Short mmCIF file of C-alpha atoms in Angstrom, two decimals:
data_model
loop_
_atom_site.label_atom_id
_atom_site.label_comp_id
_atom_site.label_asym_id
_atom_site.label_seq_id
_atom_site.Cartn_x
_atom_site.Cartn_y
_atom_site.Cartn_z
CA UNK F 2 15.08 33.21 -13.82
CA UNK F 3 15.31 31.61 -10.39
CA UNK F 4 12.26 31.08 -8.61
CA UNK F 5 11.89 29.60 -4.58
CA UNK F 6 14.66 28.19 -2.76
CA UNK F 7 14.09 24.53 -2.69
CA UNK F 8 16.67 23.37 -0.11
CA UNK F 9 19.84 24.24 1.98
CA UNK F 10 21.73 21.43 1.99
CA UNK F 11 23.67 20.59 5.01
CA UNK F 12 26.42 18.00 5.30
CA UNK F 13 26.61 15.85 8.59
CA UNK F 14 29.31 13.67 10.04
CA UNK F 15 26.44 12.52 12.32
CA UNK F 16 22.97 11.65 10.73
CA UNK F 17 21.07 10.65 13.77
CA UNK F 18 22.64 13.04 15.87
CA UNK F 19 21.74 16.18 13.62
CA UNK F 20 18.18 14.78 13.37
CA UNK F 21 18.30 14.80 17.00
CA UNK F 22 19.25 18.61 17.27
CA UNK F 23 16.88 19.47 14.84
CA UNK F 24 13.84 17.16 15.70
CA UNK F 25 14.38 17.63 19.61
CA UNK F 26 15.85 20.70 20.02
CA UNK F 27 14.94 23.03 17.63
CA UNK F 28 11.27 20.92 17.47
CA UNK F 29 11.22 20.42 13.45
CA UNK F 30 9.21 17.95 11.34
CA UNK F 31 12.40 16.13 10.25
CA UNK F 32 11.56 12.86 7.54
CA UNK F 33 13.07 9.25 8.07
CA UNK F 34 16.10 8.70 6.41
CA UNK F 35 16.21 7.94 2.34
CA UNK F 36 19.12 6.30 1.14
CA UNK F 37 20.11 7.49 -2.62
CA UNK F 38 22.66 5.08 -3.65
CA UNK F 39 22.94 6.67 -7.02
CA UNK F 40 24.11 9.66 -5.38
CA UNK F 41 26.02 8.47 -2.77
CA UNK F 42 24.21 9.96 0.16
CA UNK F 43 21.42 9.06 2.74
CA UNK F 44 18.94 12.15 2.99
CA UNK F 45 16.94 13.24 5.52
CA UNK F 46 14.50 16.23 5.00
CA UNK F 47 13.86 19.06 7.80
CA UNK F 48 10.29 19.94 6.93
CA UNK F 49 9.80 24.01 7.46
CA UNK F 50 6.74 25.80 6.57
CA UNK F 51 8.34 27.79 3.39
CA UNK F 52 11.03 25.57 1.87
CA UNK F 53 13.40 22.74 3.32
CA UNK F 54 16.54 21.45 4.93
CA UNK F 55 18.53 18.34 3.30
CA UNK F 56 21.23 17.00 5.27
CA UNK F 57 23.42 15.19 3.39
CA UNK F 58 24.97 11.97 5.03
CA UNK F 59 27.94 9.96 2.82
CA UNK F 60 26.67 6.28 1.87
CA UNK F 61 29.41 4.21 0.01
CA UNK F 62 33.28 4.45 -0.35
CA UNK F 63 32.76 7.12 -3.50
CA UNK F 64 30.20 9.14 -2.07
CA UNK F 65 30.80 12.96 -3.16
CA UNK F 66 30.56 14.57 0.11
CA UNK F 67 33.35 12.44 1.76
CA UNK F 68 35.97 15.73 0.77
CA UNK F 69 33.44 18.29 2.24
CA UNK F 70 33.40 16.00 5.06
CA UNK F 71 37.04 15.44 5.52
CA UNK F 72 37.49 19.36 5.33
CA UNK F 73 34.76 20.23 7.47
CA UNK F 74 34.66 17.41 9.94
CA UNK F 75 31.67 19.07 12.00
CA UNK F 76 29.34 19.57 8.66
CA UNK F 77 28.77 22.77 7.06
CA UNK F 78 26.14 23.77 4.29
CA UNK F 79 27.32 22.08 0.91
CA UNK F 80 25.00 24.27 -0.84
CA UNK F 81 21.75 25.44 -2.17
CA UNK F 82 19.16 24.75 -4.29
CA UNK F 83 16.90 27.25 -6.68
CA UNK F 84 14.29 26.57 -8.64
CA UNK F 85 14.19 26.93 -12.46
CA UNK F 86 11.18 26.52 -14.91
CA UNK F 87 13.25 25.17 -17.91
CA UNK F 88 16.64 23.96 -16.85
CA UNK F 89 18.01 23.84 -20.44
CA UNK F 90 17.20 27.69 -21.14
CA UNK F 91 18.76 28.57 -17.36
CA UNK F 92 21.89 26.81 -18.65
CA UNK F 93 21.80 28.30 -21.57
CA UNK F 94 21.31 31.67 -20.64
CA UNK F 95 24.13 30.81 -17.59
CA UNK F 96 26.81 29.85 -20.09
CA UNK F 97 26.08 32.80 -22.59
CA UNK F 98 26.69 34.86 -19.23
CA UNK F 99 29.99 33.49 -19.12
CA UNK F 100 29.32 30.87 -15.89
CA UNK F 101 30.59 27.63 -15.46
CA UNK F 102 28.27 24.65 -15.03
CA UNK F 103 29.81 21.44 -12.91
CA UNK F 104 30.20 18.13 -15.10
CA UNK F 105 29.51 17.78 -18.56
CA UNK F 106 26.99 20.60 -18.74
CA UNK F 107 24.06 18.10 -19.30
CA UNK F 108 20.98 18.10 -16.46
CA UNK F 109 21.18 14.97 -14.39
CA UNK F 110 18.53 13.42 -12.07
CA UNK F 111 18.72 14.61 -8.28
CA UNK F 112 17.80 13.51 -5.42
CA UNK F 113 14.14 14.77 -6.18
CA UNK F 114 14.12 13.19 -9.36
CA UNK F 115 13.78 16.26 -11.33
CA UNK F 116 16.97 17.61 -13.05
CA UNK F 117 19.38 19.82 -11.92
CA UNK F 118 22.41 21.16 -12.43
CA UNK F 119 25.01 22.57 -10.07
CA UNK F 120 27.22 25.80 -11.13
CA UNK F 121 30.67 26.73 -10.34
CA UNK F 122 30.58 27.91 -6.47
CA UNK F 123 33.42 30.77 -7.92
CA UNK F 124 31.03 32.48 -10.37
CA UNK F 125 28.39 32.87 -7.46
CA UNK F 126 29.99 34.28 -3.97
CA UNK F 127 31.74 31.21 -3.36
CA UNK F 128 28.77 29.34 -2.95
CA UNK F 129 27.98 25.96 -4.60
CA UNK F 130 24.33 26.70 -6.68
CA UNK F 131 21.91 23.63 -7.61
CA UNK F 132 19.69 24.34 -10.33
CA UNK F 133 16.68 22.29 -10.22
CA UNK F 134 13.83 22.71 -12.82
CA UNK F 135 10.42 22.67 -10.50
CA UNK C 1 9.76 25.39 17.85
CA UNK C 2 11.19 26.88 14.50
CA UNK C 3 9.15 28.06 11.98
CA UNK C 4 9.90 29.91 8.33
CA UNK C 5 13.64 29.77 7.07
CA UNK C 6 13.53 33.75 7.15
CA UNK C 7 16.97 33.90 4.99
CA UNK C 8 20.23 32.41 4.22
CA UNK C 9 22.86 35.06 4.52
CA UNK C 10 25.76 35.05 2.11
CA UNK C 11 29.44 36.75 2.85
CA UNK C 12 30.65 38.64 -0.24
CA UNK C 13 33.64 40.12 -0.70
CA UNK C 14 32.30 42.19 -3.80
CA UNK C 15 29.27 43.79 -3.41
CA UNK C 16 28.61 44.70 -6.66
CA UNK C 17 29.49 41.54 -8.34
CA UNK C 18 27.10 39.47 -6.35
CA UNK C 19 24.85 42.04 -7.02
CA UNK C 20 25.41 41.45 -10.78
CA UNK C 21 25.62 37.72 -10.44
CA UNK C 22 21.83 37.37 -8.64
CA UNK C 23 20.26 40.54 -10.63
CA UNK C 24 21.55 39.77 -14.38
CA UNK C 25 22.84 36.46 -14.31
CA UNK C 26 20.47 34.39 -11.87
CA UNK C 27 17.60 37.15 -13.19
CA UNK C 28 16.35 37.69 -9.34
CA UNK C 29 15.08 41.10 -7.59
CA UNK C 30 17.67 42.46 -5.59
CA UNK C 31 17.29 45.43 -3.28
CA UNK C 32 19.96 48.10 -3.13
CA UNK C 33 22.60 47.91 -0.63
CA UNK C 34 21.51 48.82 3.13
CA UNK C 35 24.35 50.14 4.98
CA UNK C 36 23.68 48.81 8.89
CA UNK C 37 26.70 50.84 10.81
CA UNK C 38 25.56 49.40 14.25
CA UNK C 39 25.81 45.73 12.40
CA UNK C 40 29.30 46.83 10.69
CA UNK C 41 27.72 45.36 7.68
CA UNK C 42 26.34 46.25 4.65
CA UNK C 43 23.20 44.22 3.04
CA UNK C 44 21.39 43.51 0.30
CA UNK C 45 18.36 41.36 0.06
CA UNK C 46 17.08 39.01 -2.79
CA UNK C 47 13.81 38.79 -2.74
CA UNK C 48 13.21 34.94 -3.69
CA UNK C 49 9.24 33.92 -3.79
CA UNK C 50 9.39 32.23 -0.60
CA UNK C 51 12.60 33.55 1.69
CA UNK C 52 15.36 35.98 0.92
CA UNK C 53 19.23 35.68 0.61
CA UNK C 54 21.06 38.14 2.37
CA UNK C 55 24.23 39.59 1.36
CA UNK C 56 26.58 40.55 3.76
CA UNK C 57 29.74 43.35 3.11
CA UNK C 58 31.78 44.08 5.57
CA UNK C 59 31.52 48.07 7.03
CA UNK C 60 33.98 49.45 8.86
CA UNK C 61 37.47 47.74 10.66
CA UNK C 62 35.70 45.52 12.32
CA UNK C 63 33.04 44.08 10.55
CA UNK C 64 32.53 40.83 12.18
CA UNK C 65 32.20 39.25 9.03
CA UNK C 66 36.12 40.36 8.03
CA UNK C 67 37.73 36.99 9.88
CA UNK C 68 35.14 34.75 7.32
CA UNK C 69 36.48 36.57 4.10
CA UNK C 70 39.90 36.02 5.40
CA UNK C 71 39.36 31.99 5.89
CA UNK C 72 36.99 31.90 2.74
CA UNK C 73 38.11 35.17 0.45
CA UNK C 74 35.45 33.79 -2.40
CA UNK C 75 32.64 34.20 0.20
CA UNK C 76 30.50 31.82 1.43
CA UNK C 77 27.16 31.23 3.36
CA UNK C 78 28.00 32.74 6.61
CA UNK C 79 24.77 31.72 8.66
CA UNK C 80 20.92 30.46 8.11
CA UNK C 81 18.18 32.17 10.16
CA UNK C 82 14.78 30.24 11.28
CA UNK C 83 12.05 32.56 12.85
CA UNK C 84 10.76 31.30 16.18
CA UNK C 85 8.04 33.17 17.85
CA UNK C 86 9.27 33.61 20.96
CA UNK C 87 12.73 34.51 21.25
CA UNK C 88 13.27 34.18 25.13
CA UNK C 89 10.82 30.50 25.26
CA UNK C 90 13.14 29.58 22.61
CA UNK C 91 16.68 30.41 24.39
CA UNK C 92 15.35 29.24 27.45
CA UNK C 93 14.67 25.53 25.58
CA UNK C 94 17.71 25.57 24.08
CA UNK C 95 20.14 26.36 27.31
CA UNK C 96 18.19 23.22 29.27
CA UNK C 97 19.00 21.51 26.32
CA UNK C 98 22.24 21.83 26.11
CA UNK C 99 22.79 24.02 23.61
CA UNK C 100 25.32 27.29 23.64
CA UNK C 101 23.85 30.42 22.61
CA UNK C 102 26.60 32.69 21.46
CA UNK C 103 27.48 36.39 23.22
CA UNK C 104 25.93 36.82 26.57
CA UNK C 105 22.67 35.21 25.76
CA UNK C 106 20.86 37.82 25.88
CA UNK C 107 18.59 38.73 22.41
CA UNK C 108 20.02 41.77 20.41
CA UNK C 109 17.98 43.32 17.47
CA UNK C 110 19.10 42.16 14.58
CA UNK C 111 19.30 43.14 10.96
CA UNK C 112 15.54 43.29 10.63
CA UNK C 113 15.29 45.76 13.98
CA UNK C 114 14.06 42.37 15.31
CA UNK C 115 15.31 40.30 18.55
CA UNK C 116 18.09 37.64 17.36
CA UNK C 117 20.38 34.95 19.01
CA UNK C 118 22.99 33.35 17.62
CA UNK C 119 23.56 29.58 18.41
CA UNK C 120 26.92 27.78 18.37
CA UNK C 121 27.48 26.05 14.88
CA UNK C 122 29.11 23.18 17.05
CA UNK C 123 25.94 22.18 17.76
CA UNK C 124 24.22 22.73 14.44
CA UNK C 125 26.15 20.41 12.03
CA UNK C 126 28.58 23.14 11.56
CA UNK C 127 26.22 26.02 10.64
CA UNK C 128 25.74 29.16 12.54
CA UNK C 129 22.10 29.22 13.22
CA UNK C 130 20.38 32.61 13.63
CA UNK C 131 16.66 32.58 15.33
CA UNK C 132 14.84 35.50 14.53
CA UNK C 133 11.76 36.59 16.74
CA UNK C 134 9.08 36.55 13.90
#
C-alpha cells in the first residue's frame, strides 16, 4: 500500500536559523519560506535528491505545532509522510485493520494540496504517519 | 554537501508488531530482523521505493537505544541519516563550522559496514543526524 516517503517533517523553534544549518552547513538546496495560513505553519522545503525535508514553523496563535513546540522546545521530527495511490481505499483498508485515523476520518487538503490523512502515532511505533495520495 | 536521505530509523519496543504494522497493515516489504551484536541492536529494514525505514530493537543490556524507550516507551524516530560522500571532508566542514560531532569524532562503521558520524541534535532542530559515507 505505501509507496515513497514524501517528507520528514521537522518542527523548528527557529526558521531561519534551521535553514541556516541546513543550507550552510550541511550545503542543501533549502526553498524560501511558504506561509500556509490554513494550516497554521510557514514551510520551508530541504530539497534532497530522493525525497524531502519540511520544517514546520508555527504561524498564528492556533497553529497545531505550538504543543510539539512547547514540549520539545529545540524541534524534533513531528512526523512522516508516505505516499498512497487512493487515499480512501488506504483508509479503508487502515480502519478494517483496526487503526485509528486523526480527525473525522475524512482526507483533508495538505500542505501539497493533495489529500492526506494522518494516523494514530500509537498504532504505528509511536510515530505520527501522514498519508498523502501521490 | 548531503546527498540521498539513506533512512529514517525508528525505535520499537516490539519488534514483531512493527513488523506487522509496516508488512500487513501499511502493505510494505520488510526484511527479517538483522541482529547487529557490535551495534547492540537489532534491525529490520523497509524497503520503501526511494529510502528505507529502519527499525531499531534493543540487543543486549546496553543497547544504546534502551534510555529512548525509557523516555518514549511507544517508540519513536530515533535519528535520520543523509549520505555524504566523503565522510572525513564532511566532519572536517562541520567542526569549522561549529558544529559538535558526537563520540570522539572519529567515523565508526555503521549499520551498513559503512563509515558514520553522529552529529549533536542541538544543532539539528532537535534531530540526531546520522551522515553515512555513501
Amino acid at each position: 500500500m505505501i509507496g515513497r516517503l514524501n517528507h520528514v517533517a521537522i518542527a523548528v523553534p527557529d526558521l531561519e536559523a534551521a535553514v541556516a544549518q541546513y543550507k550552510n552547513i550541511l550545503g542543501a538546496e533549502v526553498t524560501d519560506p511558504m506561509d500556509q495560513p490554513e494550516h497554521g505553519v510557514t514551510v520551508v522545503f530541504v530539497e534532497l535528491p530522493n525525497t524531502k525535508i519540511e520544517f514546520l514553523y508555527p504561524l498564528g496563535d492556533k497553529s497545531p505545532i505550538l504543543n510539539f513546540l512547547e514540549k520539545n522546545p529545540a524541534g524534533g521530527i513531528h512526523h512522516i509522510c508516505y505516499e498512497v495511490d487512493d487515499i480512501i481505499a488506504a483508509r479503508d483498508k487502515l480502519v478494517s485493520d483496526g487503526a485509528r485515523i486523526l480527525g473525522d476520518g475524512e482526507p483533508k487538503n495538505g500542505a501539497h494540496n493533495k489529500p492526506v490523512l494522518f494516523l494514530h502515532p500509537k498504532d504505528f511505533c509511536g510515530t505520527l504517519v501522514e498519508l498523502e495520495q501521490a
